[in-house]
Coordinates of C-alpha atoms and ligand atoms in Angstrom, one line a residue:
X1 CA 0.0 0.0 0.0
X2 CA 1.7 3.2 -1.0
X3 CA 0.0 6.5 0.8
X4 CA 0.4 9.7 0.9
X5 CA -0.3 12.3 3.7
X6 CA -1.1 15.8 3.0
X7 CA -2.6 18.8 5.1
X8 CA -1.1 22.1 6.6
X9 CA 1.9 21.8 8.9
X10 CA 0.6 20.9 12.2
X11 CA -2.4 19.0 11.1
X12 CA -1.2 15.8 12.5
X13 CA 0.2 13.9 8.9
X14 CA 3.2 13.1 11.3
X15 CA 1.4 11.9 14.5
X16 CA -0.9 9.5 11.5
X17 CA 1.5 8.3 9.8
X18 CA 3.2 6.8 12.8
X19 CA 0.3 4.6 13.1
X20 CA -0.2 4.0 9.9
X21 CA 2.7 2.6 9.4
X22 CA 2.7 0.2 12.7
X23 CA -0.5 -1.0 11.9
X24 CA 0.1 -1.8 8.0
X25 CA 3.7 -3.1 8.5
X26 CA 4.8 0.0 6.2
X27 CA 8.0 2.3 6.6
X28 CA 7.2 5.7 7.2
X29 CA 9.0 8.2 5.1
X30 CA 9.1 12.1 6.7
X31 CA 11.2 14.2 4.2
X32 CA 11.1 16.2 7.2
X33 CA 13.1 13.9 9.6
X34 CA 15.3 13.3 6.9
X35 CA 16.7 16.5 6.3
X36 CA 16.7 17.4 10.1
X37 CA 18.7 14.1 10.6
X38 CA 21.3 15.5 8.0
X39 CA 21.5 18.6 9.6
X40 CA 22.3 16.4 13.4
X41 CA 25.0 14.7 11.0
X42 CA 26.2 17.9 9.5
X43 CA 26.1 16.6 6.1
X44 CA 26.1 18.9 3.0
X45 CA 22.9 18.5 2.1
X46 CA 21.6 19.3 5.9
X47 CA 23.3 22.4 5.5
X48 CA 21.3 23.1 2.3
X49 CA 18.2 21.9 3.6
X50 CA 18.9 24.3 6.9
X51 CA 18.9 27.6 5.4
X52 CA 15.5 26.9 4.3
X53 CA 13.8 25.4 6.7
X54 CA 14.9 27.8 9.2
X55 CA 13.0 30.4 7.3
X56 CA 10.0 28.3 6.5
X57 CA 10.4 27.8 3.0
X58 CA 10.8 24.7 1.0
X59 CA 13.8 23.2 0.3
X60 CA 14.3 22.8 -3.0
X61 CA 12.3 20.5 -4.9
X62 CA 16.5 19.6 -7.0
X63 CA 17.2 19.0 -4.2
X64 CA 14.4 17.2 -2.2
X65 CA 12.6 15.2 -5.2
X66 CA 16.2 13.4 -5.8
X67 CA 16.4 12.3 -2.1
X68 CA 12.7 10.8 -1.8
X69 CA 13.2 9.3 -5.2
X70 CA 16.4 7.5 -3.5
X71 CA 14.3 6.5 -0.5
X72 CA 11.7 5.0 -1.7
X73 CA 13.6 2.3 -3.9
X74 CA 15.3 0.9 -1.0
X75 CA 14.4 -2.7 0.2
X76 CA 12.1 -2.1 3.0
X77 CA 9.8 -0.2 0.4
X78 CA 8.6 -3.4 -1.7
X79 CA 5.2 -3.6 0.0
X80 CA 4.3 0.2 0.0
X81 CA 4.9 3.2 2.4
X82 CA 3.3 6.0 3.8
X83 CA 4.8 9.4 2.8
X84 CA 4.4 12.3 5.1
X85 CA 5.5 15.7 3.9
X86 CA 6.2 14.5 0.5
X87 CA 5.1 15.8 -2.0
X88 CA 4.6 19.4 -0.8
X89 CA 4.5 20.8 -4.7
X90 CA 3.3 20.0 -8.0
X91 CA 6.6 19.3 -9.7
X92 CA 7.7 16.7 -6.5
X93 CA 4.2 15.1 -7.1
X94 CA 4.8 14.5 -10.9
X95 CA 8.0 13.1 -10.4
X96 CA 6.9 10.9 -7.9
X97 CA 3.7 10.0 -10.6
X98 CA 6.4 9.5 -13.1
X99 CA 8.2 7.4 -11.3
X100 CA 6.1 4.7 -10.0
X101 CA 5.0 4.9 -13.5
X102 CA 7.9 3.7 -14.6
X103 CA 7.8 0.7 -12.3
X104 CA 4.1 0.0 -13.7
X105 CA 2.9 1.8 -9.8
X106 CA 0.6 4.1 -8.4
X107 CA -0.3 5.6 -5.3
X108 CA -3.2 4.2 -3.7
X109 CA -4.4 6.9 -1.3
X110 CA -3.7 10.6 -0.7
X111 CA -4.9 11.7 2.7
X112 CA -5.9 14.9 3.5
X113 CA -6.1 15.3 7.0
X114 CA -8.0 18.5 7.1
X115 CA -7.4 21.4 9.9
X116 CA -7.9 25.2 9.7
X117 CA -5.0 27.9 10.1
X118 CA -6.9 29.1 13.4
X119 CA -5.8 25.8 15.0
X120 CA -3.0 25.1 13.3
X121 CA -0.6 28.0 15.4
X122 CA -1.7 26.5 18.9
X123 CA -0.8 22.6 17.7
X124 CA 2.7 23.9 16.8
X125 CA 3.3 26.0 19.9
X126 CA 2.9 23.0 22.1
X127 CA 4.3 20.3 19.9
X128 CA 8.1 18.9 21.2
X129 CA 10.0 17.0 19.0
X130 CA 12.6 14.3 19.9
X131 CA 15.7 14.7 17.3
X132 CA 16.9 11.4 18.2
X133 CA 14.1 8.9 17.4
X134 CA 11.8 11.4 15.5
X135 CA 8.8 11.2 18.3
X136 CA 6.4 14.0 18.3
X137 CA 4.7 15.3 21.7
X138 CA 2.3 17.9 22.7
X139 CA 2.4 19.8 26.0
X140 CA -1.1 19.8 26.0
X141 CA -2.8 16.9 24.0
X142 CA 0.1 14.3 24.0
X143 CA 2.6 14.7 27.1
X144 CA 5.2 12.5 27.1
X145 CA 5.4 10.7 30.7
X146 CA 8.2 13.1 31.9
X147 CA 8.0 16.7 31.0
X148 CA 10.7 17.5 28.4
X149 CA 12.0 13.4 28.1
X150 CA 11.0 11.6 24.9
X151 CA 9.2 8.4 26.1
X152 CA 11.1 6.2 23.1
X153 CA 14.7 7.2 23.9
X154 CA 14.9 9.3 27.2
X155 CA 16.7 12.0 24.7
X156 CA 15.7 15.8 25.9
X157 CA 13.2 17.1 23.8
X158 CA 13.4 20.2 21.8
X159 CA 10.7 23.5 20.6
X160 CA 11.7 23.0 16.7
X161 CA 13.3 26.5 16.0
X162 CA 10.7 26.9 12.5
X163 CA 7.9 25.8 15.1
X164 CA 8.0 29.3 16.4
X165 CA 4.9 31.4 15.6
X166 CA 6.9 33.4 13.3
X167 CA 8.1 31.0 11.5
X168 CA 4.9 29.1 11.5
X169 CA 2.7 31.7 9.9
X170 CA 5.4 32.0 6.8
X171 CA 4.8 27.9 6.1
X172 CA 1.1 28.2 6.5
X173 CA 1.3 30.7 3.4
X174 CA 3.8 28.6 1.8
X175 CA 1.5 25.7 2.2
X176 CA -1.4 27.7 0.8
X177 CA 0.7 28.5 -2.4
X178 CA 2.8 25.4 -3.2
X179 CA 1.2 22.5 -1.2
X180 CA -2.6 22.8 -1.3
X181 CA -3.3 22.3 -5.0
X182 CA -1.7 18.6 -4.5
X183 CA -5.5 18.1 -2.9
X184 CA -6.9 18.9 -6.4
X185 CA -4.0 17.1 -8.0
X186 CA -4.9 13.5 -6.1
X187 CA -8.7 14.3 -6.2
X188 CA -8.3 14.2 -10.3
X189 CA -6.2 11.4 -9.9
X190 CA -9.1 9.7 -8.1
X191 CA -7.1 8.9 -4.9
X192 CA -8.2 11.6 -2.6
X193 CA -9.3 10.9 1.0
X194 CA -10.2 13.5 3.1
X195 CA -10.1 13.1 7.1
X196 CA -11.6 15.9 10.0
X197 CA -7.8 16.9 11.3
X198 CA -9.7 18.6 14.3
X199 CA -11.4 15.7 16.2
X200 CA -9.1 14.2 18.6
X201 CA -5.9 11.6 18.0
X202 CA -7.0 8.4 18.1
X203 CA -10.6 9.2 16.3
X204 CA -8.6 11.0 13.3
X205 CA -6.9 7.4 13.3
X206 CA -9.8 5.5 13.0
X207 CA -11.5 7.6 10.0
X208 CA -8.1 6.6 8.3
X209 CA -8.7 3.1 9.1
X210 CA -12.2 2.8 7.5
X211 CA -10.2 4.5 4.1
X212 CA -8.2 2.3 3.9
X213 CA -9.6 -1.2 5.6
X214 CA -8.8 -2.6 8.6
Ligands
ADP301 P1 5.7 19.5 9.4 O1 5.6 18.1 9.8 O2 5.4 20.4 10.5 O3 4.8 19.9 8.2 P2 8.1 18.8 8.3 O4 9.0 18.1 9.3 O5 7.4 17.9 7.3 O6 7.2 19.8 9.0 O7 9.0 19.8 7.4 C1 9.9 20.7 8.0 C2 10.5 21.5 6.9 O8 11.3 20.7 6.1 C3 9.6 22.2 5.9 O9 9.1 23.5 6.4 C4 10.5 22.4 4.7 O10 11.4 23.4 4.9 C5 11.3 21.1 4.7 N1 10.7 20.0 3.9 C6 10.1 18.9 4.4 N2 9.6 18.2 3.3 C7 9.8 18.9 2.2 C8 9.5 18.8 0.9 N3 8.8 17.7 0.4 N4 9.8 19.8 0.0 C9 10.5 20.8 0.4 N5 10.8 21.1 1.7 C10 10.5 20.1 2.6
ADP302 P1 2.5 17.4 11.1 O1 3.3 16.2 10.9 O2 1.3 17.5 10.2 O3 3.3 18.7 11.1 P2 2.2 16.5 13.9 O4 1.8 15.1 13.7 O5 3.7 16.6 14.2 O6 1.9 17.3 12.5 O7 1.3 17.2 14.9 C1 1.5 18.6 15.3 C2 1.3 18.8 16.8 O8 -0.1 18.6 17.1 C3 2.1 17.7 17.6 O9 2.4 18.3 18.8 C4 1.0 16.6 17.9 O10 1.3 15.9 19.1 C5 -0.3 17.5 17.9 N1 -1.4 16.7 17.3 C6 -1.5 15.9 16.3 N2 -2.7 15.4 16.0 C7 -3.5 16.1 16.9 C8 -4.9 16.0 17.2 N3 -5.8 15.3 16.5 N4 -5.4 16.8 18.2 C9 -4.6 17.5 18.9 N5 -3.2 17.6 18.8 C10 -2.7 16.9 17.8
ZN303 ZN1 13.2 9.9 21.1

């Protein structure tokens, strides 16, 4: 099964696709936690990638479309993946359709997990991140067990510098321009699911669930 997560920056794609992927047997693939892993491992591309996330702009898709393409034909792939924060514009989408086209492939589901900008400012506030492991917390809806400890790894978590509300409100406008016409793009491609983002964790999950079958 190969899925796609889409939706605003803070709408929970990450916090889904965890899940996702445990309960289908799936890798889940976070352009996202790749880059920020290059950037712990002060490879050249992290430092490309920084510049840009730091501001709240994309990296590039030369850059980006290359990597995911890379990811995605390694051995753990065979039976599908969920993507989450990939694609995030229309050339990275048709490079990925061109792609699996050229291995006779398609993706199954693009899910739109559906939350407004009012909401969106307040989720990223309170969401911690753990560098190590990738976990994701909320001070408010998802706590880990100990205040700032990362329940996976017992590394210290972090406030993600581009998590700041200035920083925030520049990639809800970016997401506006470059990202929210992949809804229209999977919706003619007839593989559009869309999910209430708002309700709470574990009934966002189950909405996903009766997409895609138990
Ligand atoms: P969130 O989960 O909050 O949407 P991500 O971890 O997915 O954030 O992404 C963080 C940053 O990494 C983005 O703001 C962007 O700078 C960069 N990034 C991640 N995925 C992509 C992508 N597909 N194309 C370009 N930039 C990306
Ligand atoms: P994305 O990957 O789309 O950027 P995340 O999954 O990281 O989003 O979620 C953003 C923040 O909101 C995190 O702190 C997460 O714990 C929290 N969160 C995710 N889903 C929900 C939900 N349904 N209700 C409340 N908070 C949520
Ligand atoms: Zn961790």
């Amino acid at each position: 099964m190969k899925i796609i997560m889409l939706g605003a920056p803070g709408a929970g794609k990450g916090t889904q696709a965890k899940r996702i992927a445990e309960k289908y047997g799936i890798p889940h693939i976070s352009t996202g936690d790749i880059f920020r892993a290059n950037i712990k491992g002060g490879t050249e591309l992290g430092m490309k990638a920084k510049a840009f996330m730091d501001q709240g702009q994309l990296v590039p898709d030369e850059i980006t479309i290359g990597m995911l393409l890379d990811r995605i034909h390694e051995a753990d792939c065979v039976n599908g993946y969920v993507l989450d924060g990939f694609p995030r514009t229309i050339p990275q989408a048709e490079s990925l359709t061109k792609a699996l086209a050229e291995m006779g492939e398609a993706i199954d589901y693009a899910i739109n997990v559906d939350v407004p900008d009012s909401a969106i400012v307040s989720r990223m506030g309170g969401r911690r991140a753990c560098v190590n492991c990738g976990a994701t917390y909320h001070v408010e809806f998802n706590a880990p067990k100990q205040e700032g400890v990362c329940d996976v790894c017992g590394e210290k978590l972090i406030l993600r510098e581009d998590d700041k509300p200035e920083t925030v409100q520049n990639r809800l406008t970016v997401y506006h321009e470059q990202t929210q016409p992949l809804i229209d793009y999977y919706q003619k491609a007839g593989v559009l699911a869309e999910v209430d983002g708002t309700q709470d964790m574990d009934q966002v999950f189950t909405d996903i669930v009766s997409v895609l079958g138990a």
